[in-house]
mmCIF file of C-alpha atoms in Angstrom:
data_model
loop_
_atom_site.group_PDB
_atom_site.id
_atom_site.type_symbol
_atom_site.label_atom_id
_atom_site.label_comp_id
_atom_site.label_asym_id
_atom_site.label_seq_id
_atom_site.Cartn_x
_atom_site.Cartn_y
_atom_site.Cartn_z
ATOM 1 C CA MET U 24 0.048 -0.136 -0.124
ATOM 2 C CA ALA U 25 1.107 3.656 -1.005
ATOM 3 C CA ALA U 26 2.615 5.722 2.076
ATOM 4 C CA THR U 27 0.440 8.814 2.724
ATOM 5 C CA ILE U 28 1.201 11.756 4.382
ATOM 6 C CA LYS U 29 0.002 10.639 7.802
ATOM 7 C CA ASP U 30 2.551 7.794 7.515
ATOM 8 C CA ILE U 31 5.421 10.691 7.420
ATOM 9 C CA ALA U 32 3.633 12.204 10.244
ATOM 10 C CA LYS U 33 4.057 9.161 12.458
ATOM 11 C CA ARG U 34 7.803 8.980 11.205
ATOM 12 C CA THR U 35 8.832 12.752 12.106
ATOM 13 C CA GLY U 36 6.752 13.547 14.227
ATOM 14 C CA LEU U 37 5.599 16.137 12.876
ATOM 15 C CA GLY U 38 2.375 18.581 12.480
ATOM 16 C CA LEU U 39 0.389 17.727 8.639
ATOM 17 C CA ALA U 40 0.705 21.329 7.973
ATOM 18 C CA THR U 41 4.023 21.392 8.420
ATOM 19 C CA ILE U 42 4.315 18.538 6.251
ATOM 20 C CA SER U 43 1.830 19.643 3.771
ATOM 21 C CA SER U 44 3.779 22.946 3.363
ATOM 22 C CA TYR U 45 7.028 21.294 2.854
ATOM 23 C CA LEU U 46 5.085 19.200 -0.721
ATOM 24 C CA ASN U 47 3.654 22.217 -2.079
ATOM 25 C CA GLY U 48 6.762 24.354 -1.714
ATOM 26 C CA GLY U 49 6.163 26.154 1.777
ATOM 27 C CA ASN U 50 9.009 27.707 3.719
ATOM 28 C CA VAL U 51 9.853 25.193 6.418
ATOM 29 C CA ARG U 52 12.326 24.842 9.201
ATOM 30 C CA GLU U 53 15.696 23.302 7.816
ATOM 31 C CA LYS U 54 15.882 20.323 10.633
ATOM 32 C CA ASN U 55 12.166 19.513 9.526
ATOM 33 C CA ARG U 56 13.381 19.660 6.205
ATOM 34 C CA ILE U 57 15.576 16.895 6.700
ATOM 35 C CA LEU U 58 13.173 14.882 8.418
ATOM 36 C CA ILE U 59 10.355 14.950 5.693
ATOM 37 C CA GLU U 60 12.662 13.970 2.913
ATOM 38 C CA ALA U 61 13.962 11.233 4.994
ATOM 39 C CA ALA U 62 10.882 9.786 5.282
ATOM 40 C CA ILE U 63 9.740 10.305 1.779
ATOM 41 C CA GLU U 64 12.753 8.337 0.897
ATOM 42 C CA GLU U 65 12.509 5.658 3.606
ATOM 43 C CA LEU U 66 8.719 5.039 2.667
ATOM 44 C CA HIS U 67 8.747 5.843 -1.053
ATOM 45 C CA PHE U 68 6.442 8.501 -0.927
ATOM 46 C CA GLU U 69 4.958 9.752 -3.877
ATOM 47 C CA VAL U 70 2.847 13.141 -4.669
ATOM 48 C CA ASN U 71 -0.668 12.014 -5.754
ATOM 49 C CA GLU U 72 -0.656 14.928 -8.373
ATOM 50 C CA VAL U 73 -4.004 13.901 -9.611
ATOM 51 C CA ALA U 74 -5.149 14.600 -6.301
ATOM 52 C CA ARG U 75 -3.284 17.706 -5.497
ATOM 53 C CA GLY U 76 -4.832 19.073 -8.619
ATOM 54 C CA LEU U 77 -8.587 18.140 -7.518
ATOM 55 C CA LYS U 78 -8.012 19.563 -4.190
ATOM 56 C CA THR U 79 -5.992 22.781 -5.487
ATOM 57 C CA ASN U 80 -8.069 23.216 -8.810
ATOM 58 C CA GLN U 81 -4.028 23.239 -10.402
ATOM 59 C CA THR U 82 -2.219 20.690 -12.720
ATOM 60 C CA LYS U 83 0.606 22.644 -12.588
ATOM 61 C CA THR U 84 0.786 22.072 -16.540
ATOM 62 C CA ILE U 85 0.801 24.944 -19.129
ATOM 63 C CA GLY U 86 -0.332 23.834 -22.602
ATOM 64 C CA VAL U 87 1.787 25.722 -25.620
ATOM 65 C CA VAL U 88 0.044 25.420 -29.156
ATOM 66 C CA ILE U 89 2.218 26.634 -32.061
ATOM 67 C CA PRO U 90 1.785 26.461 -36.115
ATOM 68 C CA GLU U 91 5.129 23.988 -36.683
ATOM 69 C CA LEU U 92 7.368 22.008 -33.835
ATOM 70 C CA ASN U 93 10.075 21.847 -36.722
ATOM 71 C CA ASN U 94 10.097 25.438 -36.841
ATOM 72 C CA VAL U 95 13.787 26.217 -35.522
ATOM 73 C CA PHE U 96 11.935 30.224 -34.019
ATOM 74 C CA CYS U 97 9.172 28.102 -32.263
ATOM 75 C CA ALA U 98 11.682 25.084 -31.182
ATOM 76 C CA GLU U 99 14.149 27.642 -29.182
ATOM 77 C CA ILE U 100 11.365 29.533 -27.811
ATOM 78 C CA ILE U 101 9.406 26.596 -26.419
ATOM 79 C CA THR U 102 13.120 25.283 -25.053
ATOM 80 C CA GLY U 103 13.409 28.823 -23.197
ATOM 81 C CA ILE U 104 10.066 28.672 -21.537
ATOM 82 C CA GLU U 105 10.000 25.117 -20.788
ATOM 83 C CA ASP U 106 13.816 25.535 -18.873
ATOM 84 C CA ILE U 107 12.102 28.346 -17.108
ATOM 85 C CA MET U 108 8.443 27.057 -16.311
ATOM 86 C CA ARG U 109 10.295 23.250 -15.011
ATOM 87 C CA ASN U 110 11.894 25.357 -12.622
ATOM 88 C CA HIS U 111 9.075 26.914 -10.851
ATOM 89 C CA GLY U 112 7.330 23.149 -10.978
ATOM 90 C CA TYR U 113 5.303 23.472 -14.363
ATOM 91 C CA ALA U 114 5.250 21.223 -16.919
ATOM 92 C CA LEU U 115 4.217 21.870 -20.540
ATOM 93 C CA VAL U 116 1.576 20.049 -23.313
ATOM 94 C CA ILE U 117 2.926 21.258 -26.158
ATOM 95 C CA CYS U 118 0.413 20.908 -29.460
ATOM 96 C CA ASP U 119 1.630 20.742 -32.755
ATOM 97 C CA CYS U 120 -1.160 22.190 -35.039
ATOM 98 C CA ARG U 121 0.463 22.587 -38.265
ATOM 99 C CA THR U 122 -0.887 25.870 -39.584
ATOM 100 C CA ASP U 123 -4.098 24.626 -39.694
ATOM 101 C CA GLY U 124 -6.627 26.864 -38.200
ATOM 102 C CA ILE U 125 -9.334 23.858 -37.550
ATOM 103 C CA ARG U 126 -6.259 22.060 -35.276
ATOM 104 C CA GLU U 127 -5.437 24.804 -33.578
ATOM 105 C CA CYS U 128 -9.190 25.229 -32.067
ATOM 106 C CA ASP U 129 -8.610 21.556 -31.337
ATOM 107 C CA ALA U 130 -5.810 21.437 -29.269
ATOM 108 C CA VAL U 131 -6.300 24.605 -27.504
ATOM 109 C CA GLU U 132 -9.937 22.460 -26.675
ATOM 110 C CA PHE U 133 -8.182 19.480 -26.488
ATOM 111 C CA LEU U 134 -5.833 21.637 -23.754
ATOM 112 C CA TYR U 135 -8.642 23.056 -21.455
ATOM 113 C CA ARG U 136 -10.538 19.692 -21.172
ATOM 114 C CA LYS U 137 -6.656 18.844 -19.926
ATOM 115 C CA ARG U 138 -7.686 21.648 -17.319
ATOM 116 C CA VAL U 139 -3.931 22.962 -18.161
ATOM 117 C CA ASP U 140 -3.446 26.114 -15.908
ATOM 118 C CA GLY U 141 -2.741 28.578 -18.582
ATOM 119 C CA LEU U 142 -1.967 28.703 -22.355
ATOM 120 C CA ILE U 143 0.725 29.878 -24.492
ATOM 121 C CA ASN U 144 0.158 30.346 -28.478
ATOM 122 C CA MET U 145 1.856 31.333 -31.268
ATOM 123 C CA PRO U 146 -2.003 31.973 -33.469
ATOM 124 C CA VAL U 147 -2.603 30.833 -37.048
ATOM 125 C CA ASN U 148 -6.054 31.909 -35.980
ATOM 126 C CA GLN U 149 -6.706 35.454 -36.440
ATOM 127 C CA ASP U 150 -9.949 36.147 -34.958
ATOM 128 C CA GLY U 151 -9.213 34.818 -31.783
ATOM 129 C CA ARG U 152 -12.249 32.558 -31.568
ATOM 130 C CA HIS U 153 -9.882 29.368 -30.849
ATOM 131 C CA LEU U 154 -9.240 31.059 -27.464
ATOM 132 C CA LYS U 155 -13.149 31.653 -25.987
ATOM 133 C CA SER U 156 -12.889 28.771 -23.395
ATOM 134 C CA PHE U 157 -9.766 29.888 -21.779
ATOM 135 C CA MET U 158 -10.782 33.818 -21.520
ATOM 136 C CA ASP U 159 -14.296 32.723 -20.093
ATOM 137 C CA ALA U 160 -12.708 30.797 -17.683
ATOM 138 C CA GLY U 161 -10.528 33.374 -16.720
ATOM 139 C CA ARG U 162 -7.256 30.953 -17.138
ATOM 140 C CA PRO U 163 -3.871 33.202 -18.159
ATOM 141 C CA ILE U 164 -3.220 33.140 -22.113
ATOM 142 C CA VAL U 165 0.080 34.473 -23.534
ATOM 143 C CA LEU U 166 0.299 35.086 -27.085
ATOM 144 C CA ILE U 167 3.895 35.072 -29.003
ATOM 145 C CA ASP U 168 5.409 36.184 -31.861
ATOM 146 C CA ARG U 169 1.489 37.597 -33.349
ATOM 147 C CA LYS U 170 -1.040 39.804 -31.442
ATOM 148 C CA LEU U 171 -4.774 39.422 -32.142
ATOM 149 C CA ASN U 172 -7.106 42.312 -32.480
ATOM 150 C CA GLY U 173 -9.924 42.267 -30.334
ATOM 151 C CA VAL U 174 -7.878 39.899 -28.038
ATOM 152 C CA ASP U 175 -7.334 41.294 -24.774
ATOM 153 C CA CYS U 176 -4.665 39.191 -23.318
ATOM 154 C CA ASP U 177 -0.487 39.830 -23.178
ATOM 155 C CA CYS U 178 1.568 39.431 -25.820
ATOM 156 C CA VAL U 179 5.299 39.320 -26.628
ATOM 157 C CA LEU U 180 6.426 40.547 -30.008
ATOM 158 C CA VAL U 181 9.492 41.598 -31.956
ATOM 159 C CA ASP U 182 9.540 45.500 -33.842
ATOM 160 C CA ASN U 183 9.355 43.645 -37.097
ATOM 161 C CA LEU U 184 8.240 46.978 -38.702
ATOM 162 C CA GLU U 185 11.688 48.249 -37.311
ATOM 163 C CA ALA U 186 13.606 44.804 -38.363
ATOM 164 C CA ALA U 187 11.977 45.180 -42.287
ATOM 165 C CA LYS U 188 12.831 48.839 -42.190
ATOM 166 C CA GLN U 189 16.191 48.197 -41.015
ATOM 167 C CA ALA U 190 17.454 45.990 -43.742
ATOM 168 C CA VAL U 191 15.678 48.002 -46.396
ATOM 169 C CA ASN U 192 18.041 50.960 -45.064
ATOM 170 C CA ILE U 193 21.441 48.763 -45.304
ATOM 171 C CA PHE U 194 20.613 47.988 -49.176
ATOM 172 C CA LEU U 195 20.145 51.550 -50.043
ATOM 173 C CA GLN U 196 23.002 52.583 -48.148
ATOM 174 C CA ASN U 197 24.996 49.778 -50.668
ATOM 175 C CA GLY U 198 23.400 52.082 -53.611
ATOM 176 C CA HIS U 199 20.091 49.594 -54.200
ATOM 177 C CA THR U 200 16.871 50.710 -55.483
ATOM 178 C CA ARG U 201 15.355 48.077 -56.867
ATOM 179 C CA ILE U 202 14.584 46.345 -54.432
ATOM 180 C CA GLY U 203 12.278 42.909 -54.104
ATOM 181 C CA MET U 204 11.020 41.481 -50.780
ATOM 182 C CA ILE U 205 9.584 38.088 -50.021
ATOM 183 C CA GLY U 206 7.152 38.604 -47.507
ATOM 184 C CA GLY U 207 4.928 35.868 -45.220
ATOM 185 C CA PRO U 208 1.002 35.814 -45.417
ATOM 186 C CA ALA U 209 -1.229 39.117 -45.828
ATOM 187 C CA ASP U 210 -3.429 37.644 -42.402
ATOM 188 C CA ILE U 211 -0.670 37.436 -40.589
ATOM 189 C CA PHE U 212 0.254 40.101 -38.151
ATOM 190 C CA THR U 213 4.254 39.530 -38.566
ATOM 191 C CA GLY U 214 3.728 39.413 -42.415
ATOM 192 C CA GLN U 215 1.827 42.756 -42.264
ATOM 193 C CA GLU U 216 4.564 44.142 -40.085
ATOM 194 C CA ARG U 217 7.197 43.172 -41.980
ATOM 195 C CA LEU U 218 5.753 44.078 -45.433
ATOM 196 C CA MET U 219 5.087 47.320 -43.751
ATOM 197 C CA GLY U 220 8.341 48.357 -42.454
ATOM 198 C CA TYR U 221 9.659 47.399 -46.281
ATOM 199 C CA ARG U 222 6.930 49.712 -47.387
ATOM 200 C CA LEU U 223 7.889 52.397 -45.357
ATOM 201 C CA GLY U 224 11.840 52.445 -45.680
ATOM 202 C CA LEU U 225 11.776 52.666 -49.336
ATOM 203 C CA LEU U 226 9.366 55.786 -48.681
ATOM 204 C CA GLU U 227 11.356 57.531 -46.614
ATOM 205 C CA ALA U 228 14.045 57.567 -49.088
ATOM 206 C CA GLY U 229 11.303 59.025 -51.666
ATOM 207 C CA ILE U 230 11.233 55.875 -53.402
ATOM 208 C CA ILE U 231 7.653 54.683 -54.138
ATOM 209 C CA PRO U 232 6.882 51.238 -53.753
ATOM 210 C CA GLU U 233 6.223 48.877 -56.607
ATOM 211 C CA GLU U 234 3.899 45.908 -56.246
ATOM 212 C CA ARG U 235 5.774 44.137 -58.786
ATOM 213 C CA LEU U 236 8.923 43.928 -56.608
ATOM 214 C CA ILE U 237 6.497 41.711 -53.574
ATOM 215 C CA ALA U 238 5.592 38.639 -53.704
ATOM 216 C CA LEU U 239 3.688 37.306 -50.617
ATOM 217 C CA GLY U 240 4.747 33.400 -49.626
ATOM 218 C CA ASP U 241 3.126 31.135 -46.849
ATOM 219 C CA TYR U 242 6.109 30.742 -44.450
ATOM 220 C CA THR U 243 7.556 27.856 -46.012
ATOM 221 C CA ILE U 244 10.538 26.960 -47.564
ATOM 222 C CA ARG U 245 8.299 25.717 -51.017
ATOM 223 C CA GLY U 246 6.793 29.303 -51.106
ATOM 224 C CA GLY U 247 10.315 31.049 -50.626
ATOM 225 C CA VAL U 248 11.547 29.294 -53.945
ATOM 226 C CA ARG U 249 8.408 30.074 -55.961
ATOM 227 C CA CYS U 250 8.347 33.614 -54.663
ATOM 228 C CA MET U 251 12.050 33.939 -55.717
ATOM 229 C CA LYS U 252 11.680 32.650 -58.998
ATOM 230 C CA GLU U 253 8.626 34.979 -59.325
ATOM 231 C CA LEU U 254 10.668 38.048 -58.257
ATOM 232 C CA LEU U 255 13.410 37.268 -60.886
ATOM 233 C CA GLU U 256 11.598 36.565 -63.956
ATOM 234 C CA ARG U 257 9.089 39.507 -63.306
ATOM 235 C CA ASN U 258 11.864 41.772 -62.314
ATOM 236 C CA PRO U 259 15.345 41.300 -64.374
ATOM 237 C CA ASP U 260 16.565 44.944 -63.283
ATOM 238 C CA MET U 261 15.682 43.903 -59.504
ATOM 239 C CA THR U 262 19.166 44.135 -57.419
ATOM 240 C CA ALA U 263 18.383 43.289 -53.917
ATOM 241 C CA VAL U 264 15.866 40.958 -51.944
ATOM 242 C CA PHE U 265 14.686 40.879 -48.414
ATOM 243 C CA VAL U 266 13.125 37.607 -47.361
ATOM 244 C CA ALA U 267 10.587 37.964 -44.046
ATOM 245 C CA ASN U 268 10.957 34.514 -42.600
ATOM 246 C CA TYR U 269 13.454 31.761 -41.851
ATOM 247 C CA GLU U 270 12.291 28.658 -43.844
ATOM 248 C CA MET U 271 10.957 31.239 -47.063
ATOM 249 C CA THR U 272 14.771 32.486 -46.325
ATOM 250 C CA MET U 273 15.957 29.076 -47.113
ATOM 251 C CA GLY U 274 13.319 28.529 -50.100
ATOM 252 C CA ALA U 275 14.864 31.378 -51.580
ATOM 253 C CA VAL U 276 18.782 30.441 -51.282
ATOM 254 C CA ILE U 277 17.384 27.062 -53.111
ATOM 255 C CA GLY U 278 15.707 29.010 -55.959
ATOM 256 C CA LEU U 279 18.417 31.298 -56.692
ATOM 257 C CA ASN U 280 20.778 28.101 -56.953
ATOM 258 C CA GLU U 281 18.393 26.025 -58.999
ATOM 259 C CA MET U 282 18.278 29.324 -61.641
ATOM 260 C CA GLY U 283 22.165 29.700 -61.476
ATOM 261 C CA ILE U 284 22.019 32.715 -60.018
ATOM 262 C CA HIS U 285 24.926 33.621 -57.392
ATOM 263 C CA MET U 286 23.834 35.749 -54.133
ATOM 264 C CA GLY U 287 26.327 38.415 -53.468
ATOM 265 C CA PRO U 288 27.455 38.859 -56.952
ATOM 266 C CA ASP U 289 24.333 38.817 -58.999
ATOM 267 C CA ILE U 290 21.931 39.545 -56.329
ATOM 268 C CA SER U 291 22.144 41.042 -52.995
ATOM 269 C CA MET U 292 19.933 39.159 -49.941
ATOM 270 C CA ILE U 293 19.181 39.654 -46.195
ATOM 271 C CA GLY U 294 17.394 36.890 -44.713
ATOM 272 C CA PHE U 295 15.555 36.310 -41.709
ATOM 273 C CA ASP U 296 16.715 34.195 -38.471
ATOM 274 C CA ASN U 297 19.037 31.405 -37.984
ATOM 275 C CA GLY U 298 22.309 31.866 -37.648
ATOM 276 C CA GLU U 299 23.991 28.518 -38.352
ATOM 277 C CA PHE U 300 22.038 28.212 -41.709
ATOM 278 C CA ALA U 301 23.630 31.764 -42.267
ATOM 279 C CA ARG U 302 26.720 30.343 -41.835
ATOM 280 C CA ALA U 303 26.671 27.421 -43.888
ATOM 281 C CA CYS U 304 25.737 30.160 -47.048
ATOM 282 C CA LYS U 305 28.449 31.040 -49.519
ATOM 283 C CA PRO U 306 28.999 33.772 -49.315
ATOM 284 C CA LYS U 307 27.738 33.891 -45.400
ATOM 285 C CA LEU U 308 24.338 35.276 -45.337
ATOM 286 C CA MET U 309 23.290 38.318 -43.820
ATOM 287 C CA ILE U 310 20.043 38.261 -41.426
ATOM 288 C CA VAL U 311 17.662 39.155 -39.345
ATOM 289 C CA SER U 312 17.990 37.802 -35.778
ATOM 290 C CA GLN U 313 15.194 37.376 -33.404
ATOM 291 C CA PRO U 314 15.859 37.445 -29.555
ATOM 292 C CA THR U 315 14.395 33.854 -28.907
ATOM 293 C CA ARG U 316 16.290 33.349 -25.166
ATOM 294 C CA GLU U 317 14.519 37.326 -24.535
ATOM 295 C CA ILE U 318 11.123 35.969 -26.203
ATOM 296 C CA ALA U 319 10.586 32.555 -23.884
ATOM 297 C CA GLN U 320 11.986 34.392 -20.844
ATOM 298 C CA ASN U 321 9.289 37.343 -20.998
ATOM 299 C CA VAL U 322 6.760 34.569 -21.949
ATOM 300 C CA ALA U 323 7.665 32.129 -18.632
ATOM 301 C CA HIS U 324 7.585 35.219 -16.384
ATOM 302 C CA LEU U 325 4.247 36.663 -18.080
ATOM 303 C CA MET U 326 2.609 33.215 -17.392
ATOM 304 C CA LEU U 327 4.532 32.985 -14.197
ATOM 305 C CA GLU U 328 3.045 36.296 -13.382
ATOM 306 C CA ARG U 329 -0.609 35.812 -14.154
ATOM 307 C CA LEU U 330 -0.273 32.481 -12.438
ATOM 308 C CA LYS U 331 0.081 33.932 -9.326
ATOM 309 C CA GLU U 332 -2.191 36.609 -9.424
ATOM 310 C CA CYS U 333 -5.090 34.238 -10.131
ATOM 311 C CA GLY U 334 -7.198 32.659 -7.252
ATOM 312 C CA GLN U 335 -7.808 28.915 -6.828
ATOM 313 C CA GLN U 336 -10.899 28.735 -9.256
ATOM 314 C CA GLY U 337 -8.899 30.308 -11.890
ATOM 315 C CA LYS U 338 -10.257 33.379 -11.650
ATOM 316 C CA PRO U 339 -7.787 36.831 -11.894
ATOM 317 C CA SER U 340 -7.769 38.477 -8.543
ATOM 318 C CA GLY U 341 -9.078 41.829 -9.192
ATOM 319 C CA GLY U 342 -8.464 41.295 -13.195
ATOM 320 C CA TYR U 343 -5.270 42.587 -14.839
ATOM 321 C CA ARG U 344 -4.172 44.984 -17.608
ATOM 322 C CA SER U 345 -2.727 42.987 -20.419
ATOM 323 C CA ARG U 346 0.653 43.684 -21.714
ATOM 324 C CA ILE U 347 2.202 43.991 -24.472
ATOM 325 C CA VAL U 348 5.991 43.555 -24.383
ATOM 326 C CA LYS U 349 7.933 44.345 -28.184
ATOM 327 C CA LEU U 350 11.486 43.168 -28.435
ATOM 328 C CA ALA U 351 14.192 44.490 -30.644
ATOM 329 C CA THR U 352 15.874 42.085 -33.371
ATOM 330 C CA CYS U 353 19.063 43.181 -34.943
ATOM 331 C CA MET U 354 21.360 42.652 -37.814
ATOM 332 C CA THR U 355 23.462 39.482 -38.030
ATOM 333 C CA GLU U 356 26.781 40.642 -40.501
ATOM 334 C CA GLY U 357 26.943 38.564 -43.634
ATOM 335 C CA LYS U 358 28.846 39.219 -47.031
ATOM 336 C CA SER U 359 25.394 38.541 -48.995
ATOM 337 C CA VAL U 360 25.274 42.248 -49.429
ATOM 338 C CA GLN U 361 26.702 43.747 -52.858
ATOM 339 C CA SER U 362 27.556 47.295 -52.900
ATOM 340 C CA LEU U 363 26.372 48.722 -56.098
ATOM 341 C CA ALA U 364 28.470 51.799 -55.424
ATOM 342 C CA LYS U 365 32.184 49.915 -55.617
ATOM 343 C CA VAL U 366 30.797 48.069 -58.676
ATOM 344 C CA GLU U 367 30.108 51.272 -60.322
ATOM 345 C CA ARG U 368 33.620 52.627 -59.761
ATOM 346 C CA LEU U 369 35.498 49.202 -60.678
ATOM 347 C CA ASP U 370 33.150 49.132 -63.821
ATOM 348 C CA SER U 371 34.410 52.356 -64.264
ATOM 349 C CA PHE U 372 38.175 52.008 -63.491
ATOM 350 C CA ARG U 373 38.095 49.310 -65.851
ATOM 351 C CA THR U 374 36.540 51.210 -68.958
ATOM 352 C CA LEU U 375 39.164 53.909 -68.435
ATOM 353 C CA GLU U 376 42.143 51.084 -68.039
ATOM 354 C CA THR U 377 40.810 49.602 -71.892
ATOM 355 C CA LEU U 378 40.430 53.325 -73.226
ATOM 356 C CA ARG U 379 43.968 53.916 -72.046
ATOM 357 C CA LYS U 380 45.000 50.632 -73.788
ATOM 358 C CA LYS U 381 43.285 51.794 -76.578
ATOM 359 C CA ASP U 382 45.502 54.679 -76.702
#
């Protein structure tokens, strides 16, 4: 028969309240802690998490729903969140909805029925309907990477608009004006923000953005291949391209390789995320890098803060005002951006040398 808390009390001579406090993470005197831990080991005592959950209305689990588990960006963030939440006694239940809105709704409902204490979501659905059960129950929700209009919950974002503007400005500083963009889906928050940053970067330089220099993909490798080929076929005078997602960046590089076009010498390029892939490219690809570690830290700490504010019934004690955390990206240097000014000077020098030889 399994040992109980009463057995520990008999073995240690301590009160049930002291032992309960220890088992629930409370503070106990050092000498009592030693007695309790020795008794637990001798009696092979195990906490009945199901029973504890029924009593406290907490399962010590957090649900996570993401578009793609094999996405490097998602995987790095989840790893960081899990490290922090585990240190606070929480486990993650992770669901991959495969960028499918129906699967996402099903995953959220599954997690709700499993009575997870909170939900972390990188949303696919843009109307927030899949979050209704958690919102009605008052369980904490933290969104990653994407903001949903009309949905009042915490979210952690990066400054996508500024990231795209910075990429455009680097091209402009290197003499490029025929700058293309491979953007994300028009109905996804990050896609909208990065496209807006691209347009603003051009407008602030006095250049009117042209629709033929823009191709919208689906955040997949295949989409990146397709968009790169479309842009080059439509714009033989294009000298640079900004790709606003990691998977599409990989696809764009594949597209160039298949067309026999060299990144850097033939067309300049700035991609998005994954430093290891950027290093594997030849020449090394310049990329926008997102702060995945900071994103994970902010998501986890927001969730822990909300869980602390919640009462035993899962309702916020007095309610709270949702917070939006916006983090800066950085540019990881590479050699994939060619300076047109240097090329023009070199061409002029070669022309001058040719004329001199003729003379």
